Amino acid sequence: MLDLQTPPAPPQDPPPEAGLARPAWDLTVGLISATVQVDQMNGDGTRRVGTGFLIEAPRPDGTPRTVLVTAHHVLGGMTRPEARIGWRLEQPGGGWRFAPEPLRIRDEAGEPVWTRHPDRDIAVMEISAPPAFARAAIPLAWLADRTSLDEWQVGPGDELLTLGFPRGYASNTAGFPILRVGRVASWPLTPIESFPVFLLDFPVFPGNSGGPVFWTPAARKLPGTVQPDHPFIAGVLTSEVRPGDEPLGIGLVAHASYVRDAIALLDAPRVGRTAP
């Protein structure tokens, strides 16, 4: 079984003053706050670990809804009714505590309660999140759509960031995800109907699956290309490229537009929900 690493807690930066623009680092911290570990104990004392992130996706009537996004195979490989979701609680004095809670992923008949995209390795499910996490959920508008990467001139060599829990490790004992950087390693990226996934040049490990792949002003784009005016989630990390037993140090990313499609299926669960 893998335990969380225990480096010293990072210093806490003061909150920005009211009315001032949020700095670029804070936009990245926002995505960190919305990313959680999802795990389940195996029978041999090890854990199956994946990454998920929270999206604020209101219902058709406008009422708030918090949606957990991850890779379908993360939940599909968890055979028992309950997994764990890794909440984090802020403590007096600025500290944090890892506080995982049960997450119901299968009903009494053993059927999944999540909704799967019919063609891509993406799963979504409505969850009841603690108030701090519900507030941290990323706006649905930050998910790239089918034309966003073209509009923002995202291409090979551009940097994207990703969050996850490689081999079950977190960045500290509070359970925050590990932030890593990769470069877009394939071309073309669109149209997504022809190219539903793209490659990201960075080493992938078990536990990274389901993590967000995103852009913020802290990431570098090629000179002369469009600079987006807000952060965006480009996709979901679903797997590594691994011919045979040889890892290539390249991740496979499903476009964020498919997350939008899967969330839309939440309002038609009998159509969208499929067995693992």
PDB file of C-alpha atoms in Angstrom:
ATOM      1  CA  MET A   1       0.000   0.000   0.000  1.00  0.00           C
ATOM      2  CA  LEU A   2       1.298   3.462  -0.895  1.00  0.00           C
ATOM      3  CA  ASP A   3       1.256   6.170   1.761  1.00  0.00           C
ATOM      4  CA  LEU A   4       1.132   9.908   1.194  1.00  0.00           C
ATOM      5  CA  GLN A   5       4.445  11.704   1.125  1.00  0.00           C
ATOM      6  CA  THR A   6       5.260  13.887   4.107  1.00  0.00           C
ATOM      7  CA  PRO A   7       7.317  16.933   3.097  1.00  0.00           C
ATOM      8  CA  PRO A   8       6.867  20.115   5.164  1.00  0.00           C
ATOM      9  CA  ALA A   9       3.629  21.960   4.484  1.00  0.00           C
ATOM     10  CA  PRO A  10       4.129  24.789   1.971  1.00  0.00           C
ATOM     11  CA  PRO A  11       3.727  28.356   3.254  1.00  0.00           C
ATOM     12  CA  GLN A  12       0.261  29.841   2.921  1.00  0.00           C
ATOM     13  CA  ASP A  13       0.005  32.973   0.776  1.00  0.00           C
ATOM     14  CA  PRO A  14      -2.347  35.707   1.974  1.00  0.00           C
ATOM     15  CA  PRO A  15      -5.667  36.064   0.123  1.00  0.00           C
ATOM     16  CA  PRO A  16      -5.821  38.824  -2.498  1.00  0.00           C
ATOM     17  CA  GLU A  17      -7.388  42.107  -1.439  1.00  0.00           C
ATOM     18  CA  ALA A  18     -11.002  42.612  -2.408  1.00  0.00           C
ATOM     19  CA  GLY A  19     -11.402  44.234  -5.798  1.00  0.00           C
ATOM     20  CA  LEU A  20      -7.939  43.331  -7.076  1.00  0.00           C
ATOM     21  CA  ALA A  21      -7.411  41.007 -10.029  1.00  0.00           C
ATOM     22  CA  ARG A  22      -6.485  37.477  -9.006  1.00  0.00           C
ATOM     23  CA  PRO A  23      -2.883  36.664  -9.974  1.00  0.00           C
ATOM     24  CA  ALA A  24      -2.078  33.842 -12.390  1.00  0.00           C
ATOM     25  CA  TRP A  25      -0.846  31.540  -9.625  1.00  0.00           C
ATOM     26  CA  ASP A  26      -4.209  31.808  -7.880  1.00  0.00           C
ATOM     27  CA  LEU A  27      -5.986  30.512 -10.963  1.00  0.00           C
ATOM     28  CA  THR A  28      -3.805  27.418 -10.813  1.00  0.00           C
ATOM     29  CA  VAL A  29      -4.496  27.091  -7.085  1.00  0.00           C
ATOM     30  CA  GLY A  30      -8.200  27.181  -7.892  1.00  0.00           C
ATOM     31  CA  LEU A  31      -7.838  24.105 -10.068  1.00  0.00           C
ATOM     32  CA  ILE A  32      -5.734  22.413  -7.390  1.00  0.00           C
ATOM     33  CA  SER A  33      -8.542  23.064  -4.904  1.00  0.00           C
ATOM     34  CA  ALA A  34     -11.069  21.401  -7.218  1.00  0.00           C
ATOM     35  CA  THR A  35      -8.996  18.225  -7.781  1.00  0.00           C
ATOM     36  CA  VAL A  36      -9.404  15.213  -5.498  1.00  0.00           C
ATOM     37  CA  GLN A  37      -8.106  11.697  -5.037  1.00  0.00           C
ATOM     38  CA  VAL A  38     -10.507   8.806  -5.610  1.00  0.00           C
ATOM     39  CA  ASP A  39      -9.445   5.414  -4.277  1.00  0.00           C
ATOM     40  CA  GLN A  40     -10.605   1.992  -3.101  1.00  0.00           C
ATOM     41  CA  MET A  41      -8.774  -0.670  -1.139  1.00  0.00           C
ATOM     42  CA  ASN A  42      -7.968  -3.890  -2.972  1.00  0.00           C
ATOM     43  CA  GLY A  43      -8.204  -7.255  -1.259  1.00  0.00           C
ATOM     44  CA  ASP A  44      -4.410  -7.580  -1.016  1.00  0.00           C
ATOM     45  CA  GLY A  45      -3.873  -4.419   1.033  1.00  0.00           C
ATOM     46  CA  THR A  46      -3.021  -2.168  -1.923  1.00  0.00           C
ATOM     47  CA  ARG A  47      -5.150   0.642  -3.306  1.00  0.00           C
ATOM     48  CA  ARG A  48      -6.642   1.432  -6.677  1.00  0.00           C
ATOM     49  CA  VAL A  49      -6.137   5.182  -7.073  1.00  0.00           C
ATOM     50  CA  GLY A  50      -7.369   7.706  -9.593  1.00  0.00           C
ATOM     51  CA  THR A  51      -7.859  11.443  -9.897  1.00  0.00           C
ATOM     52  CA  GLY A  52     -11.066  13.412 -10.223  1.00  0.00           C
ATOM     53  CA  PHE A  53     -12.009  17.051 -10.433  1.00  0.00           C
ATOM     54  CA  LEU A  54     -15.156  19.025  -9.663  1.00  0.00           C
ATOM     55  CA  ILE A  55     -17.250  21.000 -12.123  1.00  0.00           C
ATOM     56  CA  GLU A  56     -20.097  23.353 -11.234  1.00  0.00           C
ATOM     57  CA  ALA A  57     -22.735  22.288 -13.771  1.00  0.00           C
ATOM     58  CA  PRO A  58     -26.196  23.698 -12.957  1.00  0.00           C
ATOM     59  CA  ARG A  59     -29.245  21.572 -13.717  1.00  0.00           C
ATOM     60  CA  PRO A  60     -31.522  22.639 -16.583  1.00  0.00           C
ATOM     61  CA  ASP A  61     -33.700  24.548 -14.083  1.00  0.00           C
ATOM     62  CA  GLY A  62     -30.675  26.511 -12.879  1.00  0.00           C
ATOM     63  CA  THR A  63     -30.252  24.893  -9.476  1.00  0.00           C
ATOM     64  CA  PRO A  64     -26.623  24.302  -8.468  1.00  0.00           C
ATOM     65  CA  ARG A  65     -25.013  20.918  -9.086  1.00  0.00           C
ATOM     66  CA  THR A  66     -21.499  19.683  -8.334  1.00  0.00           C
ATOM     67  CA  VAL A  67     -20.222  17.032 -10.738  1.00  0.00           C
ATOM     68  CA  LEU A  68     -17.219  14.765 -10.247  1.00  0.00           C
ATOM     69  CA  VAL A  69     -15.268  14.103 -13.462  1.00  0.00           C
ATOM     70  CA  THR A  70     -12.781  11.256 -13.836  1.00  0.00           C
ATOM     71  CA  ALA A  71     -11.742   8.527 -16.262  1.00  0.00           C
ATOM     72  CA  HIS A  72     -14.341   5.779 -16.647  1.00  0.00           C
ATOM     73  CA  HIS A  73     -11.796   3.019 -16.077  1.00  0.00           C
ATOM     74  CA  VAL A  74     -10.948   4.474 -12.659  1.00  0.00           C
ATOM     75  CA  LEU A  75     -14.475   3.821 -11.360  1.00  0.00           C
ATOM     76  CA  GLY A  76     -15.044   0.783 -13.560  1.00  0.00           C
ATOM     77  CA  GLY A  77     -12.098  -0.982 -11.951  1.00  0.00           C
ATOM     78  CA  MET A  78     -13.503  -0.445  -8.449  1.00  0.00           C
ATOM     79  CA  THR A  79     -15.722  -3.440  -7.788  1.00  0.00           C
ATOM     80  CA  ARG A  80     -17.164  -2.615  -4.365  1.00  0.00           C
ATOM     81  CA  PRO A  81     -20.114  -0.259  -3.808  1.00  0.00           C
ATOM     82  CA  GLU A  82     -18.105   2.433  -2.041  1.00  0.00           C
ATOM     83  CA  ALA A  83     -14.905   4.217  -2.963  1.00  0.00           C
ATOM     84  CA  ARG A  84     -13.301   7.082  -1.052  1.00  0.00           C
ATOM     85  CA  ILE A  85     -13.054  10.698  -2.098  1.00  0.00           C
ATOM     86  CA  GLY A  86     -10.188  12.701  -0.640  1.00  0.00           C
ATOM     87  CA  TRP A  87     -11.611  15.849   0.880  1.00  0.00           C
ATOM     88  CA  ARG A  88      -9.237  18.265   2.618  1.00  0.00           C
ATOM     89  CA  LEU A  89     -10.183  20.380   5.634  1.00  0.00           C
ATOM     90  CA  GLU A  90      -8.543  23.682   6.499  1.00  0.00           C
ATOM     91  CA  GLN A  91      -7.525  23.867  10.148  1.00  0.00           C
ATOM     92  CA  PRO A  92      -7.157  26.847  12.501  1.00  0.00           C
ATOM     93  CA  GLY A  93      -3.824  28.513  12.002  1.00  0.00           C
ATOM     94  CA  GLY A  94      -3.616  27.780   8.275  1.00  0.00           C
ATOM     95  CA  GLY A  95      -2.982  24.029   8.353  1.00  0.00           C
ATOM     96  CA  TRP A  96      -4.857  21.347   6.424  1.00  0.00           C
ATOM     97  CA  ARG A  97      -6.043  17.829   7.193  1.00  0.00           C
ATOM     98  CA  PHE A  98      -6.701  14.995   4.754  1.00  0.00           C
ATOM     99  CA  ALA A  99     -10.283  13.860   5.437  1.00  0.00           C
ATOM    100  CA  PRO A 100     -11.443  11.193   2.951  1.00  0.00           C
ATOM    101  CA  GLU A 101     -15.084  10.128   3.047  1.00  0.00           C
ATOM    102  CA  PRO A 102     -17.039   7.247   1.473  1.00  0.00           C
ATOM    103  CA  LEU A 103     -18.306   7.801  -2.053  1.00  0.00           C
ATOM    104  CA  ARG A 104     -21.140   5.586  -3.248  1.00  0.00           C
ATOM    105  CA  ILE A 105     -20.326   4.439  -6.787  1.00  0.00           C
ATOM    106  CA  ARG A 106     -22.633   1.409  -7.214  1.00  0.00           C
ATOM    107  CA  ASP A 107     -26.244   0.749  -6.278  1.00  0.00           C
ATOM    108  CA  GLU A 108     -27.652  -2.226  -4.368  1.00  0.00           C
ATOM    109  CA  ALA A 109     -27.625  -4.332  -7.519  1.00  0.00           C
ATOM    110  CA  GLY A 110     -23.969  -3.531  -8.159  1.00  0.00           C
ATOM    111  CA  GLU A 111     -24.743  -1.250 -11.098  1.00  0.00           C
ATOM    112  CA  PRO A 112     -22.724   1.972 -11.519  1.00  0.00           C
ATOM    113  CA  VAL A 113     -24.272   5.215 -10.353  1.00  0.00           C
ATOM    114  CA  TRP A 114     -21.963   7.258 -12.546  1.00  0.00           C
ATOM    115  CA  THR A 115     -22.641   8.197 -16.167  1.00  0.00           C
ATOM    116  CA  ARG A 116     -20.185   7.202 -18.862  1.00  0.00           C
ATOM    117  CA  HIS A 117     -19.536   8.912 -22.156  1.00  0.00           C
ATOM    118  CA  PRO A 118     -20.608   6.337 -24.760  1.00  0.00           C
ATOM    119  CA  ASP A 119     -17.374   6.540 -26.766  1.00  0.00           C
ATOM    120  CA  ARG A 120     -14.652   8.025 -24.553  1.00  0.00           C
ATOM    121  CA  ASP A 121     -12.995   6.988 -21.275  1.00  0.00           C
ATOM    122  CA  ILE A 122     -14.815   9.664 -19.275  1.00  0.00           C
ATOM    123  CA  ALA A 123     -17.188   9.290 -16.318  1.00  0.00           C
ATOM    124  CA  VAL A 124     -19.225  11.910 -14.484  1.00  0.00           C
ATOM    125  CA  MET A 125     -21.483  11.758 -11.451  1.00  0.00           C
ATOM    126  CA  GLU A 126     -23.389  14.240  -9.358  1.00  0.00           C
ATOM    127  CA  ILE A 127     -22.065  14.328  -5.809  1.00  0.00           C
ATOM    128  CA  SER A 128     -22.787  16.055  -2.533  1.00  0.00           C
ATOM    129  CA  ALA A 129     -19.604  17.981  -1.763  1.00  0.00           C
ATOM    130  CA  PRO A 130     -18.643  19.859   1.399  1.00  0.00           C
ATOM    131  CA  PRO A 131     -19.431  23.581   1.021  1.00  0.00           C
ATOM    132  CA  ALA A 132     -15.773  24.543   0.509  1.00  0.00           C
ATOM    133  CA  PHE A 133     -15.441  22.053  -2.348  1.00  0.00           C
ATOM    134  CA  ALA A 134     -18.757  23.025  -3.893  1.00  0.00           C
ATOM    135  CA  ARG A 135     -17.468  26.601  -3.992  1.00  0.00           C
ATOM    136  CA  ALA A 136     -14.166  25.421  -5.464  1.00  0.00           C
ATOM    137  CA  ALA A 137     -15.831  23.556  -8.350  1.00  0.00           C
ATOM    138  CA  ILE A 138     -14.688  24.860 -11.734  1.00  0.00           C
ATOM    139  CA  PRO A 139     -17.287  26.685 -13.867  1.00  0.00           C
ATOM    140  CA  LEU A 140     -18.671  24.641 -16.737  1.00  0.00           C
ATOM    141  CA  ALA A 141     -17.633  27.467 -19.083  1.00  0.00           C
ATOM    142  CA  TRP A 142     -13.959  26.675 -18.361  1.00  0.00           C
ATOM    143  CA  LEU A 143     -14.301  23.374 -20.213  1.00  0.00           C
ATOM    144  CA  ALA A 144     -13.026  23.787 -23.773  1.00  0.00           C
ATOM    145  CA  ASP A 145     -15.632  23.083 -26.437  1.00  0.00           C
ATOM    146  CA  ARG A 146     -15.164  21.661 -29.928  1.00  0.00           C
ATOM    147  CA  THR A 147     -13.709  24.880 -31.345  1.00  0.00           C
ATOM    148  CA  SER A 148     -11.806  26.314 -28.366  1.00  0.00           C
ATOM    149  CA  LEU A 149      -8.387  24.877 -29.181  1.00  0.00           C
ATOM    150  CA  ASP A 150      -8.574  26.343 -32.683  1.00  0.00           C
ATOM    151  CA  GLU A 151      -9.757  29.722 -31.399  1.00  0.00           C
ATOM    152  CA  TRP A 152      -6.930  29.847 -28.859  1.00  0.00           C
ATOM    153  CA  GLN A 153      -4.375  28.468 -31.334  1.00  0.00           C
ATOM    154  CA  VAL A 154      -3.296  25.579 -29.140  1.00  0.00           C
ATOM    155  CA  GLY A 155      -0.772  23.456 -30.964  1.00  0.00           C
ATOM    156  CA  PRO A 156       2.278  21.228 -30.701  1.00  0.00           C
ATOM    157  CA  GLY A 157       4.880  22.520 -28.262  1.00  0.00           C
ATOM    158  CA  ASP A 158       2.409  24.508 -26.158  1.00  0.00           C
ATOM    159  CA  GLU A 159       2.567  23.814 -22.445  1.00  0.00           C
ATOM    160  CA  LEU A 160      -0.385  22.413 -20.549  1.00  0.00           C
ATOM    161  CA  LEU A 161      -0.548  21.650 -16.839  1.00  0.00           C
ATOM    162  CA  THR A 162      -2.004  18.538 -15.253  1.00  0.00           C
ATOM    163  CA  LEU A 163      -2.935  17.482 -11.730  1.00  0.00           C
ATOM    164  CA  GLY A 164      -2.985  14.001 -10.273  1.00  0.00           C
ATOM    165  CA  PHE A 165      -1.861  11.443  -7.734  1.00  0.00           C
ATOM    166  CA  PRO A 166       0.869   9.397  -9.474  1.00  0.00           C
ATOM    167  CA  ARG A 167       1.141   5.973  -7.832  1.00  0.00           C
ATOM    168  CA  GLY A 168      -1.141   7.243  -5.080  1.00  0.00           C
ATOM    169  CA  TYR A 169       1.204   9.975  -3.917  1.00  0.00           C
ATOM    170  CA  ALA A 170       0.028  13.479  -3.030  1.00  0.00           C
ATOM    171  CA  SER A 171       2.085  16.645  -2.717  1.00  0.00           C
ATOM    172  CA  ASN A 172       1.786  16.536   1.101  1.00  0.00           C
ATOM    173  CA  THR A 173      -0.073  14.871   3.974  1.00  0.00           C
ATOM    174  CA  ALA A 174      -3.083  17.141   3.375  1.00  0.00           C
ATOM    175  CA  GLY A 175      -3.823  15.251   0.159  1.00  0.00           C
ATOM    176  CA  PHE A 176      -3.308  18.008  -2.393  1.00  0.00           C
ATOM    177  CA  PRO A 177      -2.596  16.801  -5.943  1.00  0.00           C
ATOM    178  CA  ILE A 178       0.790  16.994  -7.629  1.00  0.00           C
ATOM    179  CA  LEU A 179       1.083  19.626 -10.361  1.00  0.00           C
ATOM    180  CA  ARG A 180       3.082  18.716 -13.453  1.00  0.00           C
ATOM    181  CA  VAL A 181       3.784  20.240 -16.863  1.00  0.00           C
ATOM    182  CA  GLY A 182       3.767  18.678 -20.327  1.00  0.00           C
ATOM    183  CA  ARG A 183       3.839  19.831 -23.914  1.00  0.00           C
ATOM    184  CA  VAL A 184       1.321  19.066 -26.615  1.00  0.00           C
ATOM    185  CA  ALA A 185       2.965  16.293 -28.608  1.00  0.00           C
ATOM    186  CA  SER A 186       0.609  15.622 -31.506  1.00  0.00           C
ATOM    187  CA  TRP A 187      -0.894  17.354 -34.526  1.00  0.00           C
ATOM    188  CA  PRO A 188      -3.530  18.023 -35.663  1.00  0.00           C
ATOM    189  CA  LEU A 189      -5.713  18.387 -32.570  1.00  0.00           C
ATOM    190  CA  THR A 190      -8.953  19.105 -34.388  1.00  0.00           C
ATOM    191  CA  PRO A 191     -11.559  18.453 -35.600  1.00  0.00           C
ATOM    192  CA  ILE A 192     -12.170  16.352 -32.517  1.00  0.00           C
ATOM    193  CA  GLU A 193     -14.521  14.073 -34.461  1.00  0.00           C
ATOM    194  CA  SER A 194     -11.419  12.927 -36.373  1.00  0.00           C
ATOM    195  CA  PHE A 195      -8.936  13.354 -33.511  1.00  0.00           C
ATOM    196  CA  PRO A 196     -10.842  12.631 -30.261  1.00  0.00           C
ATOM    197  CA  VAL A 197      -7.633  12.430 -28.208  1.00  0.00           C
ATOM    198  CA  PHE A 198      -4.262  14.153 -28.281  1.00  0.00           C
ATOM    199  CA  LEU A 199      -0.813  13.438 -26.823  1.00  0.00           C
ATOM    200  CA  LEU A 200       0.921  15.201 -23.949  1.00  0.00           C
ATOM    201  CA  ASP A 201       4.661  14.800 -23.457  1.00  0.00           C
ATOM    202  CA  PHE A 202       5.116  13.872 -19.780  1.00  0.00           C
ATOM    203  CA  PRO A 203       5.526  10.598 -17.843  1.00  0.00           C
ATOM    204  CA  VAL A 204       2.221   9.060 -16.743  1.00  0.00           C
ATOM    205  CA  PHE A 205       1.766   6.730 -13.779  1.00  0.00           C
ATOM    206  CA  PRO A 206      -1.153   4.816 -12.284  1.00  0.00           C
ATOM    207  CA  GLY A 207      -3.128   7.339 -10.256  1.00  0.00           C
ATOM    208  CA  ASN A 208      -2.865  10.120 -12.868  1.00  0.00           C
ATOM    209  CA  SER A 209      -5.920   8.859 -14.761  1.00  0.00           C
ATOM    210  CA  GLY A 210      -8.885  11.203 -14.583  1.00  0.00           C
ATOM    211  CA  GLY A 211      -6.877  14.328 -13.860  1.00  0.00           C
ATOM    212  CA  PRO A 212      -7.561  17.663 -15.579  1.00  0.00           C
ATOM    213  CA  VAL A 213      -5.243  18.879 -18.333  1.00  0.00           C
ATOM    214  CA  PHE A 214      -5.476  22.653 -18.426  1.00  0.00           C
ATOM    215  CA  TRP A 215      -3.984  25.977 -19.430  1.00  0.00           C
ATOM    216  CA  THR A 216      -3.405  29.064 -17.261  1.00  0.00           C
ATOM    217  CA  PRO A 217      -1.266  32.159 -17.864  1.00  0.00           C
ATOM    218  CA  ALA A 218       1.511  30.390 -15.937  1.00  0.00           C
ATOM    219  CA  ALA A 219       1.900  27.981 -18.872  1.00  0.00           C
ATOM    220  CA  ARG A 220       3.868  28.992 -21.975  1.00  0.00           C
ATOM    221  CA  LYS A 221       2.474  29.231 -25.474  1.00  0.00           C
ATOM    222  CA  LEU A 222       4.400  29.612 -28.687  1.00  0.00           C
ATOM    223  CA  PRO A 223       5.285  33.215 -29.605  1.00  0.00           C
ATOM    224  CA  GLY A 224       2.775  34.958 -31.821  1.00  0.00           C
ATOM    225  CA  THR A 225      -0.217  32.821 -30.837  1.00  0.00           C
ATOM    226  CA  VAL A 226      -3.420  33.918 -29.135  1.00  0.00           C
ATOM    227  CA  GLN A 227      -3.332  34.296 -25.347  1.00  0.00           C
ATOM    228  CA  PRO A 228      -6.702  33.162 -23.902  1.00  0.00           C
ATOM    229  CA  ASP A 229      -8.386  35.590 -21.513  1.00  0.00           C
ATOM    230  CA  HIS A 230      -9.151  32.943 -18.874  1.00  0.00           C
ATOM    231  CA  PRO A 231      -7.928  29.491 -17.824  1.00  0.00           C
ATOM    232  CA  PHE A 232      -9.498  26.513 -19.534  1.00  0.00           C
ATOM    233  CA  ILE A 233      -9.563  22.758 -19.177  1.00  0.00           C
ATOM    234  CA  ALA A 234      -8.365  21.220 -22.429  1.00  0.00           C
ATOM    235  CA  GLY A 235      -9.118  17.611 -21.545  1.00  0.00           C
ATOM    236  CA  VAL A 236      -8.926  14.643 -19.203  1.00  0.00           C
ATOM    237  CA  LEU A 237      -5.869  12.437 -18.877  1.00  0.00           C
ATOM    238  CA  THR A 238      -7.074   8.897 -19.599  1.00  0.00           C
ATOM    239  CA  SER A 239      -3.956   6.740 -20.014  1.00  0.00           C
ATOM    240  CA  GLU A 240      -0.308   6.517 -20.990  1.00  0.00           C
ATOM    241  CA  VAL A 241       1.001   5.489 -24.382  1.00  0.00           C
ATOM    242  CA  ARG A 242       2.612   2.139 -23.689  1.00  0.00           C
ATOM    243  CA  PRO A 243       3.421  -0.227 -26.562  1.00  0.00           C
ATOM    244  CA  GLY A 244       3.967  -3.574 -24.890  1.00  0.00           C
ATOM    245  CA  ASP A 245       5.758  -3.145 -21.578  1.00  0.00           C
ATOM    246  CA  GLU A 246       7.753  -0.095 -22.613  1.00  0.00           C
ATOM    247  CA  PRO A 247       6.471   3.285 -21.375  1.00  0.00           C
ATOM    248  CA  LEU A 248       7.063   6.184 -23.745  1.00  0.00           C
ATOM    249  CA  GLY A 249       6.571   9.011 -21.259  1.00  0.00           C
ATOM    250  CA  ILE A 250       3.528  10.258 -23.169  1.00  0.00           C
ATOM    251  CA  GLY A 251      -0.030  10.740 -21.920  1.00  0.00           C
ATOM    252  CA  LEU A 252      -3.295  10.337 -23.805  1.00  0.00           C
ATOM    253  CA  VAL A 253      -5.809  13.157 -23.294  1.00  0.00           C
ATOM    254  CA  ALA A 254      -9.507  13.080 -24.200  1.00  0.00           C
ATOM    255  CA  HIS A 255     -10.875  16.457 -25.265  1.00  0.00           C
ATOM    256  CA  ALA A 256     -12.864  18.405 -22.651  1.00  0.00           C
ATOM    257  CA  SER A 257     -15.779  18.671 -25.067  1.00  0.00           C
ATOM    258  CA  TYR A 258     -16.539  15.033 -24.261  1.00  0.00           C
ATOM    259  CA  VAL A 259     -16.857  15.992 -20.597  1.00  0.00           C
ATOM    260  CA  ARG A 260     -19.496  18.499 -21.653  1.00  0.00           C
ATOM    261  CA  ASP A 261     -21.285  15.727 -23.553  1.00  0.00           C
ATOM    262  CA  ALA A 262     -21.161  13.379 -20.546  1.00  0.00           C
ATOM    263  CA  ILE A 263     -22.506  16.057 -18.190  1.00  0.00           C
ATOM    264  CA  ALA A 264     -25.402  16.641 -20.587  1.00  0.00           C
ATOM    265  CA  LEU A 265     -26.205  12.922 -20.255  1.00  0.00           C
ATOM    266  CA  LEU A 266     -26.737  13.343 -16.510  1.00  0.00           C
ATOM    267  CA  ASP A 267     -30.146  14.723 -17.346  1.00  0.00           C
ATOM    268  CA  ALA A 268     -30.944  11.564 -19.344  1.00  0.00           C
ATOM    269  CA  PRO A 269     -29.409   8.883 -17.058  1.00  0.00           C
ATOM    270  CA  ARG A 270     -31.145   5.892 -18.625  1.00  0.00           C
ATOM    271  CA  VAL A 271     -29.456   6.758 -21.913  1.00  0.00           C
ATOM    272  CA  GLY A 272     -26.049   7.793 -20.597  1.00  0.00           C
ATOM    273  CA  ARG A 273     -25.404   5.307 -17.820  1.00  0.00           C
ATOM    274  CA  THR A 274     -23.715   2.110 -18.892  1.00  0.00           C
ATOM    275  CA  ALA A 275     -22.195  -0.809 -17.099  1.00  0.00           C
ATOM    276  CA  PRO A 276     -18.416  -0.828 -16.558  1.00  0.00           C
TER     277      PRO A 276
END
